[in-house]
Coordinates of C-alpha atoms (C1' of nucleotides) in Angstrom, one line a residue:
Chain A
M560 CA 85.4 61.3 157.2
A561 CA 83.7 64.4 158.4
R562 CA 84.0 63.3 162.0
R563 CA 87.7 62.7 161.5
L564 CA 88.3 66.1 160.2
L565 CA 86.6 67.6 163.2
I566 CA 88.9 65.9 165.6
H567 CA 91.9 66.5 163.5
L568 CA 91.5 70.2 163.0
A569 CA 90.4 70.8 166.5
V570 CA 93.6 69.5 167.8
K571 CA 95.8 71.5 165.5
L572 CA 93.8 74.6 165.9
Q573 CA 93.2 74.7 169.5
V574 CA 94.6 78.2 169.7
D575 CA 91.7 79.5 167.6
Q576 CA 88.9 80.6 169.8
A577 CA 85.4 80.6 168.5
I578 CA 83.7 83.9 168.3
S579 CA 80.6 83.7 170.5
N580 CA 79.4 87.2 170.8
C581 CA 79.4 90.4 168.8
N582 CA 81.7 92.2 171.1
Q583 CA 84.6 89.9 170.1
C584 CA 83.6 89.9 166.5
P585 CA 85.3 92.2 164.0
V586 CA 82.2 92.2 162.0
G587 CA 80.0 92.9 165.0
M588 CA 82.3 95.7 166.2
A589 CA 82.4 97.3 162.8
S590 CA 78.6 97.2 162.8
H591 CA 78.1 98.6 166.2
P592 CA 78.4 102.3 165.7
D593 CA 75.7 102.5 163.1
G594 CA 73.4 99.9 164.2
S595 CA 73.0 96.2 164.6
C596 CA 75.0 93.6 162.7
P597 CA 73.2 92.5 159.6
F598 CA 74.9 89.2 159.5
V599 CA 72.8 86.2 160.5
D600 CA 74.1 83.1 162.3
R601 CA 73.8 79.8 160.7
T602 CA 75.2 76.5 161.7
R603 CA 76.8 73.9 159.5
R604 CA 77.7 70.4 160.4
A605 CA 81.1 69.0 159.8
G606 CA 81.3 68.0 156.1
E607 CA 78.4 70.1 155.0
L608 CA 78.6 72.1 151.9
I609 CA 78.5 75.9 152.2
F610 CA 78.6 76.8 148.5
L611 CA 79.7 75.4 145.2
Q612 CA 82.3 76.7 142.8
G613 CA 80.5 78.3 139.9
D614 CA 77.2 78.9 141.7
L615 CA 75.7 82.2 141.7
A616 CA 77.3 84.1 144.5
E617 CA 74.5 85.7 146.4
R618 CA 75.8 85.4 149.9
V619 CA 79.0 86.1 151.8
W620 CA 79.9 84.3 155.0
F621 CA 82.0 85.1 158.0
V622 CA 83.4 82.3 160.1
K623 CA 82.6 82.6 163.7
S624 CA 83.7 79.1 164.7
G625 CA 85.0 76.0 163.0
T626 CA 87.1 75.5 160.0
V627 CA 86.2 75.7 156.3
L628 CA 88.0 74.2 153.4
L629 CA 88.1 76.0 150.1
L630 CA 88.4 73.7 147.2
R631 CA 88.9 74.5 143.6
Q632 CA 88.5 72.3 140.6
G633 CA 90.8 72.6 137.7
N634 CA 90.0 71.5 134.3
E635 CA 89.1 67.9 133.8
D636 CA 88.7 67.7 137.5
L637 CA 85.7 65.4 138.0
G638 CA 85.6 65.4 141.7
E639 CA 85.2 68.3 144.0
G640 CA 88.5 69.7 143.3
R641 CA 91.6 70.1 145.5
V642 CA 91.8 71.9 148.7
R643 CA 93.5 75.2 148.0
A644 CA 93.1 76.9 151.4
V645 CA 91.8 76.4 154.9
R646 CA 89.8 79.2 156.5
F647 CA 89.6 79.6 160.2
V648 CA 87.7 81.7 162.7
G649 CA 87.6 85.3 161.6
S650 CA 87.7 84.9 157.9
F651 CA 85.3 85.9 155.2
I652 CA 84.2 83.2 152.8
G653 CA 82.9 84.1 149.4
L654 CA 84.0 87.7 149.4
E655 CA 84.8 87.3 145.7
S656 CA 81.1 87.8 145.1
L657 CA 81.8 91.5 145.5
V658 CA 83.7 91.5 142.2
G659 CA 82.2 88.6 140.3
D660 CA 78.9 86.7 139.9
E661 CA 80.1 83.2 140.8
Y662 CA 81.9 81.6 143.6
T663 CA 85.4 80.8 142.6
D664 CA 85.7 78.0 145.1
T665 CA 83.7 75.3 146.7
A666 CA 83.4 75.8 150.5
R667 CA 82.8 73.0 152.8
A668 CA 82.8 73.0 156.6
S669 CA 85.4 70.6 157.8
T670 CA 84.2 70.9 161.4
D671 CA 80.9 71.9 162.9
A672 CA 80.9 75.5 162.2
V673 CA 79.0 78.7 162.9
L674 CA 78.9 81.0 160.0
C675 CA 77.4 84.5 159.7
G676 CA 75.8 85.1 156.4
I677 CA 74.7 88.1 154.6
T678 CA 73.2 88.7 151.2
K679 CA 75.1 90.6 148.5
D680 CA 72.6 93.4 148.8
K681 CA 72.9 93.8 152.5
L682 CA 76.7 93.4 152.3
D683 CA 76.7 96.2 149.9
S684 CA 75.0 98.6 152.2
W685 CA 76.9 97.4 155.2
L686 CA 80.2 98.1 153.5
G687 CA 79.2 101.7 153.0
P688 CA 79.7 104.1 150.1
P689 CA 81.1 102.4 147.1
Q690 CA 83.6 105.2 146.7
A691 CA 85.0 105.1 150.2
P692 CA 88.7 104.5 150.0
A693 CA 88.7 101.3 152.1
R694 CA 86.0 99.9 149.9
V695 CA 87.8 100.8 146.7
A696 CA 90.9 99.2 148.0
L697 CA 89.0 96.1 149.0
E698 CA 87.4 95.7 145.6
L699 CA 90.6 96.3 143.7
S700 CA 92.4 93.8 145.8
L701 CA 89.7 91.2 145.3
R702 CA 89.7 91.9 141.6
A703 CA 93.5 91.5 141.4
D704 CA 93.2 88.2 143.2
S705 CA 90.6 86.9 140.8
T706 CA 92.9 87.7 138.0
D707 CA 95.4 85.4 139.6
L708 CA 93.0 82.6 139.5
P709 CA 94.3 80.9 136.4
R710 CA 97.6 80.6 138.1
L711 CA 96.1 78.7 140.9
A712 CA 95.4 75.9 138.5
Q713 CA 99.1 75.6 138.4
T714 CA 99.3 72.1 139.5
D715 CA 96.3 70.8 137.6
G716 CA 96.9 68.4 134.8
S717 CA 99.7 68.1 132.4
A718 CA 101.8 70.9 131.1
V719 CA 99.9 70.9 127.8
A720 CA 96.6 71.1 129.6
R721 CA 97.7 74.0 131.8
V722 CA 98.9 75.9 128.8
A723 CA 95.8 75.3 126.9
A724 CA 93.7 76.4 129.9
W725 CA 95.7 79.5 130.2
L726 CA 95.3 80.4 126.6
N727 CA 91.6 80.0 127.0
T728 CA 91.3 82.5 129.7
E729 CA 94.2 84.9 129.6
G730 CA 95.1 84.2 126.1
P731 CA 95.0 86.6 123.4
R732 CA 92.1 85.9 121.0
G733 CA 93.6 86.4 117.6
V734 CA 96.1 88.7 119.2
T735 CA 99.8 88.3 119.5
L736 CA 101.1 86.5 122.5
T737 CA 104.3 88.2 123.4
L738 CA 104.9 87.9 127.0
P739 CA 108.4 86.5 127.5
R740 CA 108.3 82.8 127.8
K741 CA 110.1 82.9 131.1
V742 CA 107.3 84.9 132.6
V743 CA 104.5 82.7 131.2
A744 CA 106.3 79.6 132.3
D745 CA 106.6 81.0 135.8
L746 CA 102.9 81.8 135.9
L747 CA 102.1 78.3 134.8
G748 CA 104.5 76.7 137.2
M749 CA 106.7 75.1 134.6
R750 CA 110.1 75.5 133.0
P751 CA 110.4 77.6 129.8
E752 CA 111.5 74.5 128.0
T753 CA 108.4 72.7 129.0
L754 CA 106.3 75.6 127.9
S755 CA 108.0 75.6 124.7
R756 CA 107.3 71.9 124.2
A757 CA 103.7 72.3 125.2
L758 CA 103.2 75.1 122.7
A759 CA 104.8 73.0 120.1
S760 CA 102.5 70.2 120.9
L761 CA 99.4 72.5 120.7
A762 CA 100.7 73.8 117.4
Q763 CA 101.1 70.3 116.0
S764 CA 97.5 69.5 116.8
E765 CA 96.6 72.7 115.0
A766 CA 95.0 74.3 118.0
I767 CA 97.3 77.3 117.8
A768 CA 100.0 78.7 115.6
V769 CA 103.2 79.8 117.2
S770 CA 106.3 81.4 116.1
R771 CA 108.9 82.8 118.3
N772 CA 107.1 86.0 118.8
N773 CA 103.7 85.5 117.6
L774 CA 100.8 83.3 118.7
R775 CA 97.4 82.8 117.2
I776 CA 94.6 80.7 118.3
L777 CA 93.4 78.6 115.4
D778 CA 90.8 76.4 117.0
D779 CA 89.1 77.1 120.2
D780 CA 87.5 73.7 120.4
K781 CA 90.8 71.9 120.1
L782 CA 92.2 74.2 122.7
R783 CA 89.4 73.5 125.1
E784 CA 89.8 69.8 124.4
A785 CA 93.5 70.0 125.2
A786 CA 92.7 71.9 128.4
G787 CA 90.7 68.9 129.4
V788 CA 87.3 70.6 129.4
V789 CA 84.8 68.0 128.6
Chain B
M652 CA 115.6 92.7 128.2
A653 CA 113.7 95.5 129.8
R654 CA 113.0 97.1 126.5
R655 CA 111.7 93.8 125.2
L656 CA 109.2 93.5 127.9
L657 CA 107.9 96.9 127.3
I658 CA 107.1 96.0 123.7
H659 CA 105.7 92.6 124.5
L660 CA 103.3 93.7 127.2
A661 CA 102.3 96.8 125.4
V662 CA 101.1 94.7 122.5
K663 CA 99.2 92.2 124.7
L664 CA 97.7 94.8 126.9
Q665 CA 96.7 97.4 124.4
V666 CA 93.2 97.4 125.9
D667 CA 94.5 98.7 129.2
Q668 CA 94.4 102.4 129.2
A669 CA 96.8 104.3 131.3
I670 CA 95.3 106.5 134.0
S671 CA 96.4 110.0 133.4
N672 CA 94.3 112.1 135.6
C673 CA 92.6 111.8 138.9
N674 CA 89.1 111.9 137.5
Q675 CA 89.6 108.5 135.9
C676 CA 91.4 107.1 138.8
P677 CA 89.6 105.0 141.4
V678 CA 92.0 106.3 144.0
G679 CA 91.6 109.9 143.0
M680 CA 87.8 109.6 143.0
A681 CA 87.8 108.0 146.3
S682 CA 89.8 110.8 147.7
H683 CA 87.9 113.6 146.1
P684 CA 85.1 114.1 148.5
D685 CA 87.3 114.7 151.5
G686 CA 90.2 116.4 150.0
S687 CA 93.1 115.8 147.6
C688 CA 94.6 112.6 146.8
P689 CA 97.5 111.8 149.1
F690 CA 99.2 109.5 146.6
V691 CA 102.2 110.8 144.9
D692 CA 103.2 110.0 141.4
R693 CA 106.5 108.4 140.7
T694 CA 108.0 107.0 137.5
R695 CA 109.8 103.7 137.1
R696 CA 111.7 102.6 134.1
A697 CA 111.1 99.3 132.6
G698 CA 113.0 96.7 134.6
E699 CA 113.3 98.9 137.6
L700 CA 112.8 97.5 141.1
I701 CA 109.9 98.7 143.1
F702 CA 110.4 96.8 146.2
L703 CA 112.0 93.7 147.5
Q704 CA 110.4 90.7 149.1
G705 CA 111.2 90.7 152.8
D706 CA 111.9 94.4 152.9
L707 CA 110.2 96.5 155.5
A708 CA 106.9 97.5 153.9
E709 CA 106.5 101.1 154.4
R710 CA 104.9 102.2 151.2
V711 CA 102.0 101.0 149.1
W712 CA 101.7 101.7 145.4
F713 CA 98.9 102.0 142.9
V714 CA 99.6 101.4 139.2
K715 CA 98.5 104.2 137.0
S716 CA 100.2 103.0 133.9
G717 CA 102.5 100.2 132.9
T718 CA 102.8 96.6 134.1
V719 CA 104.4 95.2 137.2
L720 CA 105.6 91.7 137.9
L721 CA 105.2 90.2 141.3
L722 CA 107.9 87.7 142.0
R723 CA 108.3 85.4 145.0
Q724 CA 111.2 83.4 146.0
G725 CA 110.7 80.0 147.5
N726 CA 113.1 78.3 149.7
E727 CA 116.5 77.7 148.2
D728 CA 115.7 80.1 145.5
L729 CA 118.8 82.0 144.9
G730 CA 117.6 84.3 142.1
E731 CA 114.9 86.8 142.3
G732 CA 112.2 84.2 142.5
R733 CA 109.5 83.3 140.1
V734 CA 106.8 85.5 138.7
R735 CA 103.7 84.7 140.5
A736 CA 101.4 87.4 139.2
V737 CA 101.3 90.3 136.8
R738 CA 99.7 93.5 137.9
F739 CA 98.2 96.0 135.5
V740 CA 96.8 99.5 135.5
G741 CA 94.4 99.9 138.4
S742 CA 96.0 97.6 140.9
F743 CA 97.5 98.2 144.3
I744 CA 101.0 96.8 144.9
G745 CA 102.2 96.1 148.3
L746 CA 98.9 96.3 150.1
E747 CA 100.0 93.4 152.2
S748 CA 101.8 95.9 154.3
L749 CA 98.5 96.7 155.9
V750 CA 98.6 93.4 157.7
G751 CA 102.3 92.6 157.9
D752 CA 105.6 94.3 158.2
E753 CA 107.3 92.9 155.2
Y754 CA 106.6 92.8 151.5
T755 CA 105.7 89.3 150.5
D756 CA 106.8 89.7 147.0
T757 CA 109.4 91.5 144.9
A758 CA 107.8 94.0 142.6
R759 CA 109.5 95.0 139.4
A760 CA 108.3 97.2 136.7
S761 CA 108.2 95.3 133.4
T762 CA 107.4 98.3 131.4
D763 CA 108.0 102.0 132.0
A764 CA 105.4 102.7 134.6
V765 CA 103.8 105.4 136.6
L766 CA 103.0 104.4 140.2
C767 CA 101.3 106.4 142.9
G768 CA 102.9 105.8 146.2
I769 CA 101.7 106.4 149.7
T770 CA 103.3 105.8 153.0
K771 CA 101.8 103.3 155.4
D772 CA 100.9 106.1 157.8
K773 CA 99.1 108.2 155.2
L774 CA 97.4 105.2 153.8
D775 CA 96.1 104.5 157.2
S776 CA 94.4 107.8 157.5
W777 CA 93.3 107.7 153.8
L778 CA 91.5 104.4 154.4
G779 CA 89.5 105.9 157.2
P780 CA 88.4 104.6 160.6
P781 CA 90.0 101.2 161.3
Q782 CA 86.6 99.9 162.4
A783 CA 84.8 100.8 159.3
P784 CA 83.2 97.7 157.7
A785 CA 85.0 98.0 154.4
R786 CA 88.3 98.4 156.1
V787 CA 87.7 95.5 158.4
A788 CA 86.8 93.4 155.4
L789 CA 89.9 94.5 153.5
E790 CA 92.2 93.6 156.3
L791 CA 90.6 90.3 157.0
S792 CA 90.8 89.5 153.4
L793 CA 94.5 90.4 153.1
R794 CA 95.2 88.5 156.2
A795 CA 93.6 85.4 154.8
D796 CA 95.6 85.8 151.7
S797 CA 98.8 86.0 153.6
T798 CA 97.9 82.8 155.4
D799 CA 97.7 81.1 152.0
L800 CA 101.3 82.1 151.3
P801 CA 102.9 78.8 152.1
R802 CA 100.7 77.2 149.5
L803 CA 102.0 79.6 146.9
A804 CA 105.3 77.9 147.2
Q805 CA 103.5 74.9 145.8
T806 CA 105.8 74.4 142.9
D807 CA 109.1 75.3 144.6
G808 CA 111.5 72.6 145.0
S809 CA 111.1 68.9 145.6
A810 CA 108.3 67.3 147.4
V811 CA 110.5 66.8 150.5
A812 CA 111.5 70.4 150.4
R813 CA 108.0 71.6 150.2
V814 CA 106.9 69.4 153.0
A815 CA 109.7 70.6 155.2
A816 CA 109.0 74.2 154.4
W817 CA 105.4 73.7 155.3
L818 CA 106.3 72.1 158.6
N819 CA 108.5 75.1 159.3
T820 CA 105.8 77.6 158.9
E821 CA 102.4 76.0 159.4
G822 CA 103.7 73.1 161.2
P823 CA 102.9 72.1 164.7
R824 CA 105.8 72.8 167.0
G825 CA 105.8 69.9 169.3
V826 CA 102.2 69.5 168.6
T827 CA 100.4 66.7 166.9
L828 CA 100.0 67.1 163.2
T829 CA 96.7 65.6 162.4
L830 CA 95.3 67.2 159.3
P831 CA 94.2 64.4 157.0
R832 CA 96.9 63.6 154.6
K833 CA 94.7 64.2 151.6
V834 CA 94.2 67.8 152.6
V835 CA 97.8 68.5 153.3
A836 CA 98.8 66.9 150.1
D837 CA 96.4 69.2 148.2
L838 CA 97.7 72.2 149.9
L839 CA 101.2 71.3 149.0
G840 CA 100.3 70.4 145.5
M841 CA 101.2 66.7 145.6
R842 CA 99.5 63.3 145.9
P843 CA 98.9 61.7 149.3
E844 CA 101.3 59.0 148.3
T845 CA 104.0 61.5 147.6
L846 CA 103.4 63.3 150.9
S847 CA 103.6 60.0 152.7
R848 CA 107.0 59.3 151.1
A849 CA 108.2 62.7 151.8
L850 CA 107.3 62.4 155.5
A851 CA 108.9 59.0 155.6
S852 CA 112.1 60.5 154.1
L853 CA 112.1 63.3 156.7
A854 CA 111.6 60.8 159.4
Q855 CA 114.5 58.7 158.2
S856 CA 116.8 61.7 158.4
E857 CA 115.5 62.2 161.9
A858 CA 114.1 65.6 161.3
I859 CA 110.7 64.5 162.4
A860 CA 109.0 61.6 163.9
V861 CA 105.8 60.4 162.2
S862 CA 103.2 57.8 163.0
R863 CA 100.0 57.5 161.2
N864 CA 98.3 60.0 163.4
N865 CA 101.1 61.8 165.1
L866 CA 103.9 64.0 164.0
R867 CA 106.7 65.6 166.0
I868 CA 109.4 67.9 164.9
L869 CA 112.7 66.5 166.3
D870 CA 115.2 68.7 164.7
D871 CA 114.5 72.2 163.4
D872 CA 117.8 72.6 161.8
K873 CA 117.5 69.4 159.8
L874 CA 114.1 70.5 158.8
R875 CA 115.3 73.8 157.6
E876 CA 118.1 72.1 155.8
A877 CA 115.6 69.8 154.1
A878 CA 113.5 72.8 153.1
G879 CA 116.5 74.2 151.3
V880 CA 117.1 77.1 153.6
V881 CA 120.7 77.9 153.5
Chain C
dC1288 C1' 86.4 41.3 167.6
dG1289 C1' 85.6 42.6 162.8
dG1290 C1' 85.2 45.8 159.1
dC1291 C1' 86.2 50.0 157.0
dA1292 C1' 88.7 53.8 155.5
dA1293 C1' 93.0 56.2 155.6
dT1294 C1' 97.6 55.6 155.0
dT1295 C1' 101.7 53.5 153.7
dT1296 C1' 104.6 50.8 150.6
dG1297 C1' 106.1 48.9 146.2
dA1298 C1' 107.2 48.9 141.4
dA1299 C1' 106.3 50.2 136.8
dC1300 C1' 105.3 54.1 134.3
dA1301 C1' 104.7 58.9 132.6
dT1302 C1' 106.1 63.4 132.8
dT1303 C1' 108.9 67.1 133.7
dT1304 C1' 113.4 68.8 134.5
dT1305 C1' 118.0 69.3 133.5
dC1306 C1' 121.9 70.2 130.7
dA1307 C1' 123.8 71.0 126.5
dA1308 C1' 123.6 72.4 121.9
dT1309 C1' 121.4 74.9 118.3
dA1310 C1' 118.5 78.3 116.0
dC1311 C1' 116.5 82.6 115.8
dG1312 C1' 115.6 87.6 115.8
dG1313 C1' 116.2 92.1 117.2
dG1314 C1' 119.5 95.6 118.2
dT1315 C1' 123.9 97.7 117.5
dG1316 C1' 127.8 99.4 115.3
dG1317 C1' 130.2 99.8 111.1
Chain D
dC287 C1' 121.8 99.2 104.9
dC288 C1' 124.1 95.1 106.2
dA289 C1' 126.7 92.0 109.2
dC290 C1' 127.6 90.7 113.6
dC291 C1' 126.3 89.7 118.6
dC292 C1' 123.8 88.7 122.3
dG293 C1' 120.1 86.9 124.7
dT294 C1' 115.8 84.4 124.2
dA295 C1' 113.6 80.5 122.5
dT296 C1' 113.7 75.8 120.7
dT297 C1' 115.2 71.1 120.4
dG298 C1' 117.3 66.7 121.9
dA299 C1' 118.4 63.0 125.1
dA300 C1' 119.3 61.5 129.6
dA301 C1' 118.1 61.7 134.3
dA302 C1' 115.4 62.8 138.2
dT303 C1' 111.0 63.2 140.1
dG304 C1' 106.4 62.4 140.9
dT305 C1' 102.3 59.7 139.6
dT306 C1' 99.6 55.7 139.2
dC307 C1' 97.7 51.5 140.4
dA308 C1' 97.7 47.7 143.3
dA309 C1' 98.5 45.5 147.5
dA310 C1' 99.4 45.5 152.4
dT311 C1' 99.1 47.7 156.7
dT312 C1' 97.2 50.3 160.4
dG313 C1' 94.1 52.4 163.6
dC314 C1' 89.5 53.7 164.7
dC315 C1' 84.7 52.7 165.5
dG316 C1' 80.9 50.2 165.9

DNA sequence: CGGCAATTTGAACATTTTCAATACGGGTGG
DNA sequence: CCACCCGTATTGAAAATGTTCAAATTGCCG
């Protein structure tokens, strides 16, 4: 399969040029004024794993050539997850490690690829002062993205499972849930009616207690179970 | 409705403190060393529009208090779109303007809110040298996100519509489409079988021509029509 | 040429959506 | 302070859509 991918993507992405030297490389150019580029080349074969969702994120990568698939597993997802994005030349991979400890995706080279890696520590000093505007913006932006994560599980599992999963993460623990149903339904990728039914179903199994404007979590275990967490 | 939202969210988000002065504000602190903060406060009432998807993005906002809904319309979506994220205190809104000309979402205050705005120009100078590492990372990250956009339409419309929309944007114009079906199906939030059927359907209406390893767009108009673009 | 894996096709099935009707609750005006 | 209104939320039942599982096909590669 790996080989196939290589060919496939190569065709589609013929426009993307590999980055071969630091003068063409955004990272290299950014490093230049102050010193040499702290990123270190590493090669991955097509199909090779780069990092695994949930692993301790201690390294960030920059794609110099090749194509990388980002996969994310939802709940109950036994396999490697679903491809949620494709990253090409010139993208960072694993940048989320700046605002969290774990990788939020699994990354796998789908073609032979050259990646530049850097440890979290070195990245930290490469990025410059923590309070510099651009860096503040970067981190806030990444943080906002990671808040969106639950939403990305939008198409995983049944409506009930998605709702349960959402309640597990975003959900108010012992607190009133009072976001308008319409908004929650949008975030979870379903219709308000479906959300309503899902909540009713969770209520019936005594995982939660709902009224029109109040929601309490009664049983975390049942909720997890409903979310498909094994 | 607006009032409702205010109450609702206020309850849920009681933990989120409003930012009242620049000493608590990441943006303010980032600005401090060099000078004063170039962002300007502005108040929005609950329900008020902040910006519209597709509008020229000439301003970026930072949320100091309140809650903002980000909505995105898919194809054929006549209304305002679906809520795709909720942004709280301490988030930027409209940062995508750094890497594109248009807002990719509609932003609407869902509670009374205080936003700090800045024009693109001033933001540019606030962020510092374009080649500074943190800024390069920021822009690459935003760019990668905007590449993911098509995927965010994952739950819009029927399978056929999503496929057609995807072909319109990502799709190879006159070029071979050769990404493995499994990957494309994942990106579009459907099963490979469903993708196969959708492609077959588009082929039957002569919008495209597909073979197992080849895809050509025959008729852009028909494709747009199938995508639900009116 | 033969085998394998990806893709397509088929048909039954499960789920969600849709549309319509009803219930609820807060807010308003008397 | 209470009754009435309006919009949101819930419920029901039918219909549409996508999923599943299995079987058949296709193209690539050895």
